[in-house]
Short mmCIF file of the C-alpha atoms (twelve columns), coordinates in Angstrom:
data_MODEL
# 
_entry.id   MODEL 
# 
loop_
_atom_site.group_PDB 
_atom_site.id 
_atom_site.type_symbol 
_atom_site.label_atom_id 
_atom_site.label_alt_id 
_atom_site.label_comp_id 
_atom_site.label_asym_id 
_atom_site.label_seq_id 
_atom_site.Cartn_x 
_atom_site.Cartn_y 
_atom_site.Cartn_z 
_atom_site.pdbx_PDB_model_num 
ATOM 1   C CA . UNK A 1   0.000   0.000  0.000   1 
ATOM 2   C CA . UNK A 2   2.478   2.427  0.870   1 
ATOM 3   C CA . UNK A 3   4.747   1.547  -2.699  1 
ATOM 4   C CA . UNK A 4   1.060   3.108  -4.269  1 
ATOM 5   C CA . UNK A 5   0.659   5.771  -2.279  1 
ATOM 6   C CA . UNK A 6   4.691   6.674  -2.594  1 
ATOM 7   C CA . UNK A 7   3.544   6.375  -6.140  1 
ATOM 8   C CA . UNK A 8   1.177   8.707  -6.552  1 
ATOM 9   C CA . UNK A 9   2.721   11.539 -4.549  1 
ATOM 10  C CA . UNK A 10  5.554   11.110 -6.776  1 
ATOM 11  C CA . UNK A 11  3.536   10.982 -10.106 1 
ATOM 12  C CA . UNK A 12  1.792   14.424 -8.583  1 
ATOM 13  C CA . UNK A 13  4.749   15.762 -7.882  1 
ATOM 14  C CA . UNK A 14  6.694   14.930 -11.511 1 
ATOM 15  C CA . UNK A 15  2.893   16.579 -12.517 1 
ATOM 16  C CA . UNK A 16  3.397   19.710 -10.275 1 
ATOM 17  C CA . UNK A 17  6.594   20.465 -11.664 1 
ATOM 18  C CA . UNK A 18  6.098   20.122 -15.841 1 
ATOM 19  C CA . UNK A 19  2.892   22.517 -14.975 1 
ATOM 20  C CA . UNK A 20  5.022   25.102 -13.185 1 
ATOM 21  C CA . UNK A 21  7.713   24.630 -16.300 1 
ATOM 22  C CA . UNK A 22  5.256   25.414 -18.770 1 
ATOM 23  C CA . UNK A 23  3.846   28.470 -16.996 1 
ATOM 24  C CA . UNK A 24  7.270   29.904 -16.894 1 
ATOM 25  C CA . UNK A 25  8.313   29.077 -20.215 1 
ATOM 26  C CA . UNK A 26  11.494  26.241 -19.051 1 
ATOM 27  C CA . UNK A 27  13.448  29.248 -17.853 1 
ATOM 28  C CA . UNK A 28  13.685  30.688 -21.185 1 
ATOM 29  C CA . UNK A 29  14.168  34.494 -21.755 1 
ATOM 30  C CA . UNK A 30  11.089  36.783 -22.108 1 
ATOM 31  C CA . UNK A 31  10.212  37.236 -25.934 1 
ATOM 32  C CA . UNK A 32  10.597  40.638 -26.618 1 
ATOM 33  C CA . UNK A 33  8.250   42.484 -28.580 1 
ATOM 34  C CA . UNK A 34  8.608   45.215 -30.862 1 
ATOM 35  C CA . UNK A 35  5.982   47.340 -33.015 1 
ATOM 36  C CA . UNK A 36  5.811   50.338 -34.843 1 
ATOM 37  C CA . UNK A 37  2.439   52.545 -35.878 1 
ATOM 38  C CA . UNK A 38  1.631   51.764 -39.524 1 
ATOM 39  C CA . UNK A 39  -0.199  54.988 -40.183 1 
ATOM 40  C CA . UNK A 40  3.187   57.096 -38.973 1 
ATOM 41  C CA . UNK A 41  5.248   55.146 -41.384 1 
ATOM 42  C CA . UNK A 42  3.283   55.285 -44.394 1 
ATOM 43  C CA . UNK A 43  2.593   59.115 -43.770 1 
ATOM 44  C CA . UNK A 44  6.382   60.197 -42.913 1 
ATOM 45  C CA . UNK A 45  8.711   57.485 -43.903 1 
ATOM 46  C CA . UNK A 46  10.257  58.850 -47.510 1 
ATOM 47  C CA . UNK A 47  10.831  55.825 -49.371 1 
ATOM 48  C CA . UNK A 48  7.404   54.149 -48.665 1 
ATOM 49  C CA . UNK A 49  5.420   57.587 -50.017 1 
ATOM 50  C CA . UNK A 50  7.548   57.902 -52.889 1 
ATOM 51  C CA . UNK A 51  6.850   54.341 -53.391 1 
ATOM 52  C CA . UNK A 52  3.050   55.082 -52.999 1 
ATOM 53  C CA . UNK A 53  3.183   58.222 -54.946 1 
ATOM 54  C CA . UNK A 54  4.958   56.316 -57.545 1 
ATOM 55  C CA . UNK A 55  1.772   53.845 -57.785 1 
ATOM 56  C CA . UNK A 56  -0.659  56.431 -57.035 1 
ATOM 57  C CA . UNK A 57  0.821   57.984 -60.643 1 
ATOM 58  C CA . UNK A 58  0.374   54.712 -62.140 1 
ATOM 59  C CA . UNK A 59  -3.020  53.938 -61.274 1 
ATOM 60  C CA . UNK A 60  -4.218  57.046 -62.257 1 
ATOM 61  C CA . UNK A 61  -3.176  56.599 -65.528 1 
ATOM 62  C CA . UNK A 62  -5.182  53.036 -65.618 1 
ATOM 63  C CA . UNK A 63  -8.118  55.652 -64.452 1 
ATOM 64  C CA . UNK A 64  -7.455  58.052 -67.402 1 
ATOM 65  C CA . UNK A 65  -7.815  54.807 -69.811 1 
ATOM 66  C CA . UNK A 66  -11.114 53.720 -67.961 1 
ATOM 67  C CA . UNK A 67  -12.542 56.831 -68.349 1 
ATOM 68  C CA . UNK A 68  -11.374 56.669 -72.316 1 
ATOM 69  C CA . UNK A 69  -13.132 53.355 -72.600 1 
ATOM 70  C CA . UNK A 70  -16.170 54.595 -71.262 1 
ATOM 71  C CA . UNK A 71  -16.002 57.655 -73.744 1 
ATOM 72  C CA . UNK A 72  -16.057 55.166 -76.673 1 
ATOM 73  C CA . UNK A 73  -18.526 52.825 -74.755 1 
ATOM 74  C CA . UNK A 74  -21.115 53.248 -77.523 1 
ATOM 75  C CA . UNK A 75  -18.460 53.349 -80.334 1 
ATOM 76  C CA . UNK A 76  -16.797 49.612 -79.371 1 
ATOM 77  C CA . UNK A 77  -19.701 47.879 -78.696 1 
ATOM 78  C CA . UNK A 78  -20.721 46.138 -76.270 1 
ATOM 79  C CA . UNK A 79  -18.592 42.856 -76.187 1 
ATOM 80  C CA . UNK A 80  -15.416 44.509 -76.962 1 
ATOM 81  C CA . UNK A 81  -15.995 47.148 -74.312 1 
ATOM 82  C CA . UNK A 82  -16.610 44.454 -71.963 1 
ATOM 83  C CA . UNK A 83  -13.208 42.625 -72.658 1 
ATOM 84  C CA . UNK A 84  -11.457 46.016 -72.732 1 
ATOM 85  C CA . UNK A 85  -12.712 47.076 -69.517 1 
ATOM 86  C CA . UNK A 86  -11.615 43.398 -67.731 1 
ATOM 87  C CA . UNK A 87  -7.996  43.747 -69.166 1 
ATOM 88  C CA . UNK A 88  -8.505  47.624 -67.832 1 
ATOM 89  C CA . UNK A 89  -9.376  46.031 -64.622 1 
ATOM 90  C CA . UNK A 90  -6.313  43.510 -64.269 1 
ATOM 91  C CA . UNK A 91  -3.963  45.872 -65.019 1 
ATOM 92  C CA . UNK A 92  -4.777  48.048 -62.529 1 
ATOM 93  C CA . UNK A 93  -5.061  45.600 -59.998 1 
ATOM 94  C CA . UNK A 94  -1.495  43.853 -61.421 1 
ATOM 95  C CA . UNK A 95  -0.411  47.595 -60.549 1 
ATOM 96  C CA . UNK A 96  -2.132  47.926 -57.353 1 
ATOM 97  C CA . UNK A 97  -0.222  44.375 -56.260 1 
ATOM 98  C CA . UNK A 98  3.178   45.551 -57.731 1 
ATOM 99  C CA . UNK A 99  3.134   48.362 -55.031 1 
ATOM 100 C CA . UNK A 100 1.968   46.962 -52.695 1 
ATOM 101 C CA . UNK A 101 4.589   44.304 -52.874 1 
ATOM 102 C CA . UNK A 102 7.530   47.221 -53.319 1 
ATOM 103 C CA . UNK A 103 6.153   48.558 -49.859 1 
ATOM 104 C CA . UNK A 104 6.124   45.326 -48.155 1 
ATOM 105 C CA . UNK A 105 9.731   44.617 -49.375 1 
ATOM 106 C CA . UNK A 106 11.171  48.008 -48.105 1 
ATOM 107 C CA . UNK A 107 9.499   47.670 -44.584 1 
ATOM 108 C CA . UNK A 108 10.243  43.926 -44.318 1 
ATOM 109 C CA . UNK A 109 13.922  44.624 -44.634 1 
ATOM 110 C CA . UNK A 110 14.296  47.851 -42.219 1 
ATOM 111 C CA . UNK A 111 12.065  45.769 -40.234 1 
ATOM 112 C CA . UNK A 112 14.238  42.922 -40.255 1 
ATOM 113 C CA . UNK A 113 17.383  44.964 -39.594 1 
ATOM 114 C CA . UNK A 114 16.046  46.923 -36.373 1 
ATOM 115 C CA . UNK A 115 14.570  43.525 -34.814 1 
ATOM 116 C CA . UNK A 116 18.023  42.030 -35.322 1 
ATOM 117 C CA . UNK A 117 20.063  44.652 -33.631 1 
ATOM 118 C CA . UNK A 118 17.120  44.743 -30.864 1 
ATOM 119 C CA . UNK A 119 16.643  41.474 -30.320 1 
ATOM 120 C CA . UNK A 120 13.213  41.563 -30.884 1 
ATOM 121 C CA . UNK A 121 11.497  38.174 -31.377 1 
ATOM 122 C CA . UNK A 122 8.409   39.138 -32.555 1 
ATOM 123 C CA . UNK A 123 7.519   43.158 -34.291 1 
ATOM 124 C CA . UNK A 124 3.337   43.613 -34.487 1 
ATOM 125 C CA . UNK A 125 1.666   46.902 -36.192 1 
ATOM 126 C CA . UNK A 126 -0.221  48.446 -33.814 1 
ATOM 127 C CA . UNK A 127 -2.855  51.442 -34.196 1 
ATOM 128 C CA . UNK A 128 -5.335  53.695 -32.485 1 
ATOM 129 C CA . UNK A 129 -8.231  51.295 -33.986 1 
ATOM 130 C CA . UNK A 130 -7.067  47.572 -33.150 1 
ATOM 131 C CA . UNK A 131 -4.247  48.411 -29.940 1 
ATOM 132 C CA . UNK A 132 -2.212  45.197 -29.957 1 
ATOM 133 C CA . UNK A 133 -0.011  46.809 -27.349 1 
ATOM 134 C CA . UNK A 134 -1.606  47.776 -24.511 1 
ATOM 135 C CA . UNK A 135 1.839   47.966 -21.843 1 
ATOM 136 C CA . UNK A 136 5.240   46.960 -22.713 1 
ATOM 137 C CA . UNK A 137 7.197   46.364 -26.072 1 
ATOM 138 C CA . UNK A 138 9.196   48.754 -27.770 1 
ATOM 139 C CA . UNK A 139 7.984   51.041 -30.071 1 
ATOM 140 C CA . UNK A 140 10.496  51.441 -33.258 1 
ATOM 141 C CA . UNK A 141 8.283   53.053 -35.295 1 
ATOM 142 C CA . UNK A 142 10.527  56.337 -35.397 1 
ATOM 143 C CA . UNK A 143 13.400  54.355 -36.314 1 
ATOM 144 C CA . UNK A 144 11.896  52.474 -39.091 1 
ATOM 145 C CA . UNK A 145 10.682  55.767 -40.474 1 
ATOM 146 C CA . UNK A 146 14.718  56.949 -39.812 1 
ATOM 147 C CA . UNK A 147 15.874  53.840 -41.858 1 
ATOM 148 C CA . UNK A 148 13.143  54.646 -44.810 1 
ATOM 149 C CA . UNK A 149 14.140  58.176 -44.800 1 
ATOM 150 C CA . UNK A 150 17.958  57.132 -45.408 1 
ATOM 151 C CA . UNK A 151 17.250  54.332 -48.522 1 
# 
């Protein structure tokens, strides 16, 4: 009887302990997180509005076509306004990707750099609207916008 109870204690015990390892994360460092304010750094970092600028251009351009098709609407018919206007339409959004890629590119490397030298684990956009950080992390939002300015 005792060799069961001895047993048990023990097995609570081994129990006990992997719970309280868990909670603490196995003595591992806190992960430290980072995050910057998306709205700043697509208002005031240099390279990402010239990059949006740059697009804007574009796109407004695909606009200035549209509004050409439309013009000649009655003139093309409507079959071969319809497959004008979907081509229209891809191209714009083909445009619309292309940018949005160039943006994510430039802010996933500056991004990459400043967690590196920081030691940041983890770096999480954060607004007024959906506050992901409520207390703690470190804000490198002005030094992503001083890295964009630089490029």
């Amino acid at each position: 009887m005792k060799s069961k109870t001895l047993k048990r204690s023990l097995a609570a015990i081994a129990a006990s302990i992997c719970i309280a390892g868990m909670f603490s994360g196995c003595g591992s460092p806190k992960t430290q997180v980072g995050y910057i304010k998306p709205e700043r750094v697509m208002k005031e970092a240099a390279q990402i509005t010239a990059i949006m600028d740059e697009g804007n251009a574009r796109l407004k351009e695909g606009q200035q076509k549209f509004m050409e098709l439309e013009n000649n609407r009655a003139q093309l018919g409507e079959e071969e306004y319809a497959r004008q206007g979907q081509a229209l339409q891809q191209e714009l959004s083909g445009i619309n990707q292309e940018y949005t890629e160039k943006v994510r590119t430039a802010l996933d490397g500056v991004l990459a750099e400043i967690s590196k030298a920081k030691k940041l684990d983890v770096v999480v956009a954060s607004d007024a609207q959906a506050r992901l950080i409520m207390w703690g992390g470190v804000d490198i939002t002005d030094e992503v916008i001083g890295k964009l300015q630089n490029k």
